[in-house]
GROMACS .gro file of N, CA and C in nm:
model
  468
    1UNK      N    1  -3.432   1.956   6.833
    1UNK     CA    2  -3.463   2.097   6.843
    1UNK      C    3  -3.602   2.121   6.903
    2UNK      N    4  -3.700   2.040   6.868
    2UNK     CA    5  -3.832   2.064   6.927
    2UNK      C    6  -3.835   2.057   7.080
    3UNK      N    7  -3.740   1.987   7.140
    3UNK     CA    8  -3.737   1.974   7.286
    3UNK      C    9  -3.671   2.094   7.355
    4UNK      N   10  -3.616   2.187   7.277
    4UNK     CA   11  -3.545   2.301   7.336
    4UNK      C   12  -3.643   2.401   7.396
    5UNK      N   13  -3.590   2.486   7.484
    5UNK     CA   14  -3.670   2.586   7.554
    5UNK      C   15  -3.728   2.690   7.459
    6UNK      N   16  -3.646   2.745   7.370
    6UNK     CA   17  -3.689   2.851   7.278
    6UNK      C   18  -3.632   2.821   7.139
    7UNK      N   19  -3.679   2.713   7.077
    7UNK     CA   20  -3.616   2.666   6.953
    7UNK      C   21  -3.626   2.764   6.837
    8UNK      N   22  -3.735   2.837   6.826
    8UNK     CA   23  -3.750   2.929   6.713
    8UNK      C   24  -3.645   3.040   6.718
    9UNK      N   25  -3.625   3.096   6.836
    9UNK     CA   26  -3.525   3.203   6.850
    9UNK      C   27  -3.385   3.149   6.822
   10UNK      N   28  -3.354   3.036   6.880
   10UNK     CA   29  -3.220   2.979   6.862
   10UNK      C   30  -3.195   2.943   6.715
   11UNK      N   31  -3.293   2.882   6.652
   11UNK     CA   32  -3.278   2.843   6.512
   11UNK      C   33  -3.259   2.966   6.423
   12UNK      N   34  -3.334   3.073   6.451
   12UNK     CA   35  -3.318   3.195   6.374
   12UNK      C   36  -3.179   3.255   6.397
   13UNK      N   37  -3.133   3.257   6.521
   13UNK     CA   38  -2.998   3.308   6.549
   13UNK      C   39  -2.891   3.228   6.478
   14UNK      N   40  -2.905   3.096   6.478
   14UNK     CA   41  -2.809   3.010   6.409
   14UNK      C   42  -2.810   3.038   6.259
   15UNK      N   43  -2.929   3.052   6.203
   15UNK     CA   44  -2.943   3.079   6.060
   15UNK      C   45  -2.876   3.211   6.023
   16UNK      N   46  -2.901   3.316   6.101
   16UNK     CA   47  -2.840   3.446   6.076
   16UNK      C   48  -2.687   3.435   6.086
   17UNK      N   49  -2.639   3.367   6.189
   17UNK     CA   50  -2.494   3.352   6.207
   17UNK      C   51  -2.431   3.280   6.087
   18UNK      N   52  -2.495   3.175   6.041
   18UNK     CA   53  -2.444   3.098   5.927
   18UNK      C   54  -2.443   3.183   5.801
   19UNK      N   55  -2.554   3.249   5.772
   19UNK     CA   56  -2.561   3.331   5.651
   19UNK      C   57  -2.459   3.444   5.653
   20UNK      N   58  -2.442   3.506   5.769
   20UNK     CA   59  -2.344   3.615   5.781
   20UNK      C   60  -2.202   3.561   5.763
   21UNK      N   61  -2.171   3.451   5.829
   21UNK     CA   62  -2.037   3.393   5.817
   21UNK      C   63  -2.004   3.357   5.672
   22UNK      N   64  -2.099   3.297   5.605
   22UNK     CA   65  -2.075   3.259   5.466
   22UNK      C   66  -2.060   3.382   5.376
   23UNK      N   67  -2.141   3.485   5.399
   23UNK     CA   68  -2.132   3.608   5.320
   23UNK      C   69  -1.999   3.678   5.340
   24UNK      N   70  -1.941   3.662   5.459
   24UNK     CA   71  -1.814   3.726   5.491
   24UNK      C   72  -1.695   3.633   5.467
   25UNK      N   73  -1.720   3.521   5.404
   25UNK     CA   74  -1.615   3.422   5.372
   25UNK      C   75  -1.541   3.372   5.495
   26UNK      N   76  -1.614   3.356   5.604
   26UNK     CA   77  -1.556   3.299   5.725
   26UNK      C   78  -1.574   3.148   5.722
   27UNK      N   79  -1.480   3.073   5.775
   27UNK     CA   80  -1.496   2.927   5.777
   27UNK      C   81  -1.611   2.887   5.870
   28UNK      N   82  -1.688   2.790   5.828
   28UNK     CA   83  -1.801   2.740   5.906
   28UNK      C   84  -1.782   2.590   5.925
   29UNK      N   85  -1.802   2.545   6.047
   29UNK     CA   86  -1.796   2.403   6.077
   29UNK      C   87  -1.928   2.359   6.139
   30UNK      N   88  -1.974   2.244   6.100
   30UNK     CA   89  -2.099   2.189   6.152
   30UNK      C   90  -2.069   2.055   6.216
   31UNK      N   91  -2.111   2.041   6.341
   31UNK     CA   92  -2.099   1.911   6.407
   31UNK      C   93  -2.238   1.862   6.443
   32UNK      N   94  -2.253   1.732   6.446
   32UNK     CA   95  -2.379   1.671   6.484
   32UNK      C   96  -2.351   1.568   6.593
   33UNK      N   97  -2.412   1.590   6.709
   33UNK     CA   98  -2.394   1.501   6.822
   33UNK      C   99  -2.481   1.377   6.804
   34UNK      N  100  -2.418   1.264   6.785
   34UNK     CA  101  -2.485   1.135   6.773
   34UNK      C  102  -2.613   1.146   6.688
   35UNK      N  103  -2.600   1.176   6.560
   35UNK     CA  104  -2.717   1.199   6.476
   35UNK      C  105  -2.812   1.080   6.463
   36UNK      N  106  -2.762   0.957   6.479
   36UNK     CA  107  -2.850   0.840   6.473
   36UNK      C  108  -2.957   0.847   6.581
   37UNK      N  109  -2.920   0.897   6.699
   37UNK     CA  110  -3.014   0.902   6.810
   37UNK      C  111  -3.079   1.037   6.829
   38UNK      N  112  -3.006   1.144   6.799
   38UNK     CA  113  -3.057   1.279   6.827
   38UNK      C  114  -3.107   1.353   6.703
   39UNK      N  115  -3.076   1.301   6.587
   39UNK     CA  116  -3.121   1.366   6.464
   39UNK      C  117  -3.014   1.453   6.401
   40UNK      N  118  -3.040   1.491   6.280
   40UNK     CA  119  -2.947   1.571   6.201
   40UNK      C  120  -2.974   1.720   6.221
   41UNK      N  121  -2.892   1.799   6.159
   41UNK     CA  122  -2.908   1.944   6.156
   41UNK      C  123  -3.045   1.977   6.097
   42UNK      N  124  -3.109   2.080   6.152
   42UNK     CA  125  -3.242   2.120   6.108
   42UNK      C  126  -3.241   2.168   5.962
   43UNK      N  127  -3.344   2.135   5.885
   43UNK     CA  128  -3.350   2.172   5.743
   43UNK      C  129  -3.325   2.321   5.714
   44UNK      N  130  -3.379   2.417   5.793
   44UNK     CA  131  -3.349   2.557   5.761
   44UNK      C  132  -3.199   2.589   5.768
   45UNK      N  133  -3.128   2.520   5.857
   45UNK     CA  134  -2.983   2.542   5.865
   45UNK      C  135  -2.910   2.474   5.750
   46UNK      N  136  -2.955   2.357   5.713
   46UNK     CA  137  -2.895   2.288   5.599
   46UNK      C  138  -2.911   2.375   5.474
   47UNK      N  139  -3.029   2.431   5.458
   47UNK     CA  140  -3.055   2.520   5.344
   47UNK      C  141  -2.964   2.642   5.347
   48UNK      N  142  -2.951   2.705   5.465
   48UNK     CA  143  -2.865   2.823   5.479
   48UNK      C  144  -2.718   2.788   5.452
   49UNK      N  145  -2.677   2.673   5.496
   49UNK     CA  146  -2.538   2.630   5.479
   49UNK      C  147  -2.503   2.598   5.335
   50UNK      N  148  -2.598   2.547   5.260
   50UNK     CA  149  -2.571   2.510   5.122
   50UNK      C  150  -2.455   2.411   5.113
   51UNK      N  151  -2.357   2.442   5.031
   51UNK     CA  152  -2.242   2.352   5.012
   51UNK      C  153  -2.155   2.342   5.137
   52UNK      N  154  -2.169   2.437   5.228
   52UNK     CA  155  -2.091   2.433   5.352
   52UNK      C  156  -2.144   2.328   5.450
   53UNK      N  157  -2.258   2.268   5.420
   53UNK     CA  158  -2.312   2.162   5.505
   53UNK      C  159  -2.233   2.035   5.483
   54UNK      N  160  -2.131   2.018   5.564
   54UNK     CA  161  -2.047   1.899   5.564
   54UNK      C  162  -2.030   1.858   5.710
   55UNK      N  163  -2.134   1.798   5.767
   55UNK     CA  164  -2.133   1.772   5.910
   55UNK      C  165  -2.026   1.674   5.955
   56UNK      N  166  -1.975   1.701   6.071
   56UNK     CA  167  -1.880   1.612   6.137
   56UNK      C  168  -1.958   1.543   6.248
   57UNK      N  169  -1.976   1.414   6.235
   57UNK     CA  170  -2.049   1.339   6.338
   57UNK      C  171  -1.958   1.319   6.458
   58UNK      N  172  -2.019   1.328   6.578
   58UNK     CA  173  -1.940   1.312   6.699
   58UNK      C  174  -2.025   1.248   6.808
   59UNK      N  175  -1.956   1.185   6.902
   59UNK     CA  176  -2.022   1.138   7.024
   59UNK      C  177  -1.962   1.210   7.145
   60UNK      N  178  -1.840   1.260   7.131
   60UNK     CA  179  -1.780   1.340   7.238
   60UNK      C  180  -1.859   1.471   7.246
   61UNK      N  181  -1.888   1.518   7.364
   61UNK     CA  182  -1.971   1.637   7.377
   61UNK      C  183  -1.905   1.760   7.318
   62UNK      N  184  -1.777   1.780   7.342
   62UNK     CA  185  -1.706   1.892   7.282
   62UNK      C  186  -1.681   1.864   7.134
   63UNK      N  187  -1.686   1.970   7.055
   63UNK     CA  188  -1.650   1.958   6.914
   63UNK      C  189  -1.499   1.956   6.898
   64UNK      N  190  -1.426   1.982   7.006
   64UNK     CA  191  -1.281   1.980   7.002
   64UNK      C  192  -1.224   2.105   6.937
   65UNK      N  193  -1.095   2.101   6.910
   65UNK     CA  194  -1.027   2.218   6.856
   65UNK      C  195  -0.952   2.189   6.727
   66UNK      N  196  -0.941   2.063   6.689
   66UNK     CA  197  -0.858   2.027   6.574
   66UNK      C  198  -0.917   2.066   6.439
   67UNK      N  199  -1.042   2.107   6.436
   67UNK     CA  200  -1.105   2.139   6.307
   67UNK      C  201  -1.078   2.281   6.259
   68UNK      N  202  -1.008   2.361   6.338
   68UNK     CA  203  -0.993   2.501   6.303
   68UNK      C  204  -0.861   2.535   6.236
   69UNK      N  205  -0.757   2.467   6.266
   69UNK     CA  206  -0.630   2.499   6.202
   69UNK      C  207  -0.564   2.621   6.264
   70UNK      N  208  -0.445   2.651   6.219
   70UNK     CA  209  -0.365   2.756   6.280
   70UNK      C  210  -0.404   2.898   6.248
   71UNK      N  211  -0.482   2.921   6.143
   71UNK     CA  212  -0.510   3.058   6.104
   71UNK      C  213  -0.627   3.120   6.180
   72UNK      N  214  -0.698   3.043   6.259
   72UNK     CA  215  -0.815   3.091   6.332
   72UNK      C  216  -0.774   3.130   6.474
   73UNK      N  217  -0.819   3.248   6.518
   73UNK     CA  218  -0.793   3.293   6.655
   73UNK      C  219  -0.921   3.298   6.737
   74UNK      N  220  -1.034   3.324   6.670
   74UNK     CA  221  -1.162   3.341   6.738
   74UNK      C  222  -1.267   3.251   6.675
   75UNK      N  223  -1.358   3.202   6.759
   75UNK     CA  224  -1.465   3.115   6.712
   75UNK      C  225  -1.598   3.166   6.767
   76UNK      N  226  -1.695   3.183   6.678
   76UNK     CA  227  -1.832   3.216   6.717
   76UNK      C  228  -1.906   3.084   6.734
   77UNK      N  229  -1.963   3.064   6.850
   77UNK     CA  230  -2.030   2.938   6.881
   77UNK      C  231  -2.181   2.952   6.881
   78UNK      N  232  -2.247   2.858   6.817
   78UNK     CA  233  -2.391   2.849   6.827
   78UNK      C  234  -2.428   2.702   6.826
   79UNK      N  235  -2.548   2.670   6.873
   79UNK     CA  236  -2.592   2.531   6.872
   79UNK      C  237  -2.662   2.491   7.000
   80UNK      N  238  -2.678   2.362   7.014
   80UNK     CA  239  -2.743   2.307   7.132
   80UNK      C  240  -2.658   2.191   7.183
   81UNK      N  241  -2.663   2.161   7.305
   81UNK     CA  242  -2.724   2.235   7.414
   81UNK      C  243  -2.619   2.322   7.480
   82UNK      N  244  -2.661   2.439   7.524
   82UNK     CA  245  -2.570   2.540   7.577
   82UNK      C  246  -2.488   2.489   7.695
   83UNK      N  247  -2.549   2.407   7.778
   83UNK     CA  248  -2.483   2.363   7.901
   83UNK      C  249  -2.405   2.233   7.884
   84UNK      N  250  -2.405   2.177   7.764
   84UNK     CA  251  -2.332   2.052   7.740
   84UNK      C  252  -2.234   2.072   7.624
   85UNK      N  253  -2.280   2.052   7.503
   85UNK     CA  254  -2.190   2.054   7.386
   85UNK      C  255  -2.130   2.192   7.361
   86UNK      N  256  -2.211   2.296   7.366
   86UNK     CA  257  -2.157   2.431   7.341
   86UNK      C  258  -2.059   2.468   7.452
   87UNK      N  259  -2.096   2.441   7.577
   87UNK     CA  260  -2.009   2.471   7.690
   87UNK      C  261  -1.877   2.397   7.680
   88UNK      N  262  -1.881   2.267   7.659
   88UNK     CA  263  -1.758   2.189   7.656
   88UNK      C  264  -1.669   2.228   7.538
   89UNK      N  265  -1.731   2.266   7.427
   89UNK     CA  266  -1.654   2.315   7.313
   89UNK      C  267  -1.587   2.447   7.350
   90UNK      N  268  -1.660   2.538   7.411
   90UNK     CA  269  -1.603   2.667   7.453
   90UNK      C  270  -1.486   2.645   7.548
   91UNK      N  271  -1.502   2.557   7.644
   91UNK     CA  272  -1.395   2.532   7.741
   91UNK      C  273  -1.270   2.477   7.672
   92UNK      N  274  -1.289   2.385   7.578
   92UNK     CA  275  -1.174   2.330   7.504
   92UNK      C  276  -1.107   2.438   7.419
   93UNK      N  277  -1.186   2.522   7.354
   93UNK     CA  278  -1.130   2.630   7.273
   93UNK      C  279  -1.048   2.726   7.359
   94UNK      N  280  -1.103   2.766   7.471
   94UNK     CA  281  -1.033   2.858   7.562
   94UNK      C  282  -0.904   2.796   7.611
   95UNK      N  283  -0.910   2.669   7.652
   95UNK     CA  284  -0.790   2.599   7.699
   95UNK      C  285  -0.683   2.592   7.591
   96UNK      N  286  -0.724   2.587   7.464
   96UNK     CA  287  -0.629   2.579   7.353
   96UNK      C  288  -0.582   2.716   7.305
   97UNK      N  289  -0.630   2.824   7.370
   97UNK     CA  290  -0.584   2.958   7.336
   97UNK      C  291  -0.670   3.035   7.237
   98UNK      N  292  -0.783   2.981   7.199
   98UNK     CA  293  -0.874   3.052   7.110
   98UNK      C  294  -0.957   3.152   7.189
   99UNK      N  295  -1.013   3.250   7.120
   99UNK     CA  296  -1.114   3.340   7.176
   99UNK      C  297  -1.249   3.278   7.141
  100UNK      N  298  -1.329   3.249   7.241
  100UNK     CA  299  -1.459   3.187   7.218
  100UNK      C  300  -1.568   3.291   7.242
  101UNK      N  301  -1.656   3.305   7.145
  101UNK     CA  302  -1.770   3.397   7.153
  101UNK      C  303  -1.897   3.314   7.143
  102UNK      N  304  -1.977   3.314   7.248
  102UNK     CA  305  -2.103   3.240   7.247
  102UNK      C  306  -2.214   3.334   7.204
  103UNK      N  307  -2.283   3.299   7.098
  103UNK     CA  308  -2.395   3.379   7.049
  103UNK      C  309  -2.519   3.342   7.129
  104UNK      N  310  -2.554   3.426   7.226
  104UNK     CA  311  -2.656   3.389   7.325
  104UNK      C  312  -2.794   3.365   7.265
  105UNK      N  313  -2.824   3.428   7.153
  105UNK     CA  314  -2.953   3.405   7.090
  105UNK      C  315  -2.946   3.297   6.982
  106UNK      N  316  -2.833   3.230   6.974
  106UNK     CA  317  -2.816   3.121   6.878
  106UNK      C  318  -2.773   2.993   6.948
  107UNK      N  319  -2.797   2.986   7.077
  107UNK     CA  320  -2.776   2.864   7.155
  107UNK      C  321  -2.902   2.840   7.237
  108UNK      N  322  -2.924   2.717   7.275
  108UNK     CA  323  -3.040   2.685   7.357
  108UNK      C  324  -3.016   2.555   7.432
  109UNK      N  325  -3.100   2.531   7.529
  109UNK     CA  326  -3.102   2.407   7.606
  109UNK      C  327  -3.248   2.370   7.628
  110UNK      N  328  -3.270   2.253   7.683
  110UNK     CA  329  -3.408   2.211   7.707
  110UNK      C  330  -3.476   2.296   7.813
  111UNK      N  331  -3.399   2.357   7.901
  111UNK     CA  332  -3.459   2.447   8.000
  111UNK      C  333  -3.384   2.580   8.000
  112UNK      N  334  -3.456   2.685   8.033
  112UNK     CA  335  -3.394   2.818   8.041
  112UNK      C  336  -3.285   2.818   8.148
  113UNK      N  337  -3.305   2.746   8.254
  113UNK     CA  338  -3.207   2.740   8.363
  113UNK      C  339  -3.076   2.678   8.315
  114UNK      N  340  -3.084   2.567   8.243
  114UNK     CA  341  -2.962   2.505   8.194
  114UNK      C  342  -2.890   2.594   8.093
  115UNK      N  343  -2.966   2.663   8.008
  115UNK     CA  344  -2.904   2.756   7.914
  115UNK      C  345  -2.831   2.866   7.991
  116UNK      N  346  -2.898   2.922   8.088
  116UNK     CA  347  -2.839   3.029   8.169
  116UNK      C  348  -2.713   2.982   8.241
  117UNK      N  349  -2.719   2.865   8.301
  117UNK     CA  350  -2.602   2.812   8.372
  117UNK      C  351  -2.486   2.783   8.276
  118UNK      N  352  -2.518   2.729   8.159
  118UNK     CA  353  -2.415   2.703   8.059
  118UNK      C  354  -2.347   2.831   8.013
  119UNK      N  355  -2.426   2.934   7.985
  119UNK     CA  356  -2.370   3.063   7.943
  119UNK      C  357  -2.288   3.127   8.054
  120UNK      N  358  -2.335   3.118   8.176
  120UNK     CA  359  -2.261   3.176   8.289
  120UNK      C  360  -2.127   3.104   8.307
  121UNK      N  361  -2.127   2.974   8.295
  121UNK     CA  362  -2.002   2.898   8.307
  121UNK      C  363  -1.905   2.937   8.195
  122UNK      N  364  -1.956   2.955   8.075
  122UNK     CA  365  -1.871   2.999   7.965
  122UNK      C  366  -1.810   3.135   7.996
  123UNK      N  367  -1.894   3.226   8.043
  123UNK     CA  368  -1.846   3.362   8.075
  123UNK      C  369  -1.740   3.356   8.183
  124UNK      N  370  -1.763   3.280   8.287
  124UNK     CA  371  -1.667   3.269   8.397
  124UNK      C  372  -1.535   3.208   8.350
  125UNK      N  373  -1.541   3.129   8.246
  125UNK     CA  374  -1.421   3.062   8.195
  125UNK      C  375  -1.347   3.143   8.089
  126UNK      N  376  -1.404   3.257   8.052
  126UNK     CA  377  -1.335   3.344   7.958
  126UNK      C  378  -1.400   3.363   7.823
  127UNK      N  379  -1.512   3.298   7.800
  127UNK     CA  380  -1.584   3.319   7.674
  127UNK      C  381  -1.654   3.454   7.680
  128UNK      N  382  -1.673   3.513   7.565
  128UNK     CA  383  -1.746   3.639   7.555
  128UNK      C  384  -1.887   3.607   7.510
  129UNK      N  385  -1.985   3.660   7.583
  129UNK     CA  386  -2.125   3.638   7.548
  129UNK      C  387  -2.174   3.758   7.467
  130UNK      N  388  -2.223   3.732   7.348
  130UNK     CA  389  -2.272   3.839   7.260
  130UNK      C  390  -2.397   3.792   7.188
  131UNK      N  391  -2.474   3.888   7.141
  131UNK     CA  392  -2.587   3.855   7.056
  131UNK      C  393  -2.535   3.836   6.914
  132UNK      N  394  -2.612   3.770   6.834
  132UNK     CA  395  -2.576   3.752   6.694
  132UNK      C  396  -2.564   3.888   6.626
  133UNK      N  397  -2.655   3.977   6.657
  133UNK     CA  398  -2.651   4.112   6.597
  133UNK      C  399  -2.522   4.185   6.635
  134UNK      N  400  -2.483   4.178   6.762
  134UNK     CA  401  -2.359   4.242   6.805
  134UNK      C  402  -2.240   4.185   6.729
  135UNK      N  403  -2.232   4.054   6.720
  135UNK     CA  404  -2.121   3.991   6.648
  135UNK      C  405  -2.120   4.034   6.501
  136UNK      N  406  -2.237   4.039   6.441
  136UNK     CA  407  -2.247   4.077   6.301
  136UNK      C  408  -2.191   4.218   6.278
  137UNK      N  409  -2.233   4.313   6.362
  137UNK     CA  410  -2.186   4.450   6.344
  137UNK      C  411  -2.038   4.464   6.379
  138UNK      N  412  -1.988   4.384   6.472
  138UNK     CA  413  -1.845   4.387   6.499
  138UNK      C  414  -1.765   4.333   6.381
  139UNK      N  415  -1.818   4.233   6.314
  139UNK     CA  416  -1.751   4.179   6.196
  139UNK      C  417  -1.753   4.280   6.081
  140UNK      N  418  -1.864   4.350   6.066
  140UNK     CA  419  -1.875   4.449   5.958
  140UNK      C  420  -1.791   4.574   5.984
  141UNK      N  421  -1.790   4.620   6.107
  141UNK     CA  422  -1.713   4.735   6.155
  141UNK      C  423  -1.756   4.870   6.099
  142UNK      N  424  -1.818   4.876   5.982
  142UNK     CA  425  -1.846   5.004   5.919
  142UNK      C  426  -1.969   4.989   5.829
  143UNK      N  427  -2.056   5.090   5.830
  143UNK     CA  428  -2.175   5.087   5.744
  143UNK      C  429  -2.139   5.094   5.596
  144UNK      N  430  -2.014   5.126   5.567
  144UNK     CA  431  -1.970   5.129   5.428
  144UNK      C  432  -1.917   4.993   5.381
  145UNK      N  433  -1.920   4.895   5.469
  145UNK     CA  434  -1.877   4.760   5.429
  145UNK      C  435  -1.960   4.717   5.308
  146UNK      N  436  -1.900   4.656   5.208
  146UNK     CA  437  -1.974   4.618   5.087
  146UNK      C  438  -2.092   4.523   5.111
  147UNK      N  439  -2.092   4.449   5.220
  147UNK     CA  440  -2.201   4.355   5.248
  147UNK      C  441  -2.298   4.409   5.354
  148UNK      N  442  -2.280   4.535   5.397
  148UNK     CA  443  -2.359   4.590   5.507
  148UNK      C  444  -2.509   4.579   5.484
  149UNK      N  445  -2.557   4.629   5.373
  149UNK     CA  446  -2.703   4.630   5.347
  149UNK      C  447  -2.760   4.488   5.346
  150UNK      N  448  -2.691   4.400   5.279
  150UNK     CA  449  -2.735   4.261   5.270
  150UNK      C  450  -2.743   4.198   5.408
  151UNK      N  451  -2.639   4.216   5.490
  151UNK     CA  452  -2.636   4.152   5.621
  151UNK      C  453  -2.724   4.222   5.722
  152UNK      N  454  -2.741   4.351   5.709
  152UNK     CA  455  -2.832   4.423   5.797
  152UNK      C  456  -2.974   4.369   5.779
  153UNK      N  457  -3.005   4.331   5.657
  153UNK     CA  458  -3.139   4.275   5.629
  153UNK      C  459  -3.166   4.145   5.703
  154UNK      N  460  -3.062   4.074   5.744
  154UNK     CA  461  -3.081   3.949   5.818
  154UNK      C  462  -3.138   3.970   5.958
  155UNK      N  463  -3.115   4.087   6.013
  155UNK     CA  464  -3.156   4.110   6.152
  155UNK      C  465  -3.278   4.199   6.167
  156UNK      N  466  -3.331   4.244   6.058
  156UNK     CA  467  -3.452   4.329   6.065
  156UNK      C  468  -3.576   4.246   6.076
   0.00000   0.00000   0.00000
């Protein structure tokens, strides 16, 4: 994470996405790309995940599609690097018929250019690019949602 272009922003976006997903009882999956060489999930995310931190170690760049099961239609994507692992996961999800949503403020790459190119490729391939805040409010749908106040506090 320290080698990323804008790690603080991306880490905060990932944390907000995780906390919101857990509060809304959405399934959360964590993958770690070659953790022996690249390191594990960052401590603030592990803390946010709590018991949901059950990482799936991988060496294949894509996280694949088999971890979602038949009841999932849409996947919110966050992580690093946007132009490699996040991109290849989005492409696999789209090819398998899922709706892929890339949270632009919750992904990063080592350079702004690579992040931009990765996001553009995702968009061209059918992924929807959204901010974490946009996704959060789309999930809530209404200010009367029972978790609205709690989740609104994540983005202030």
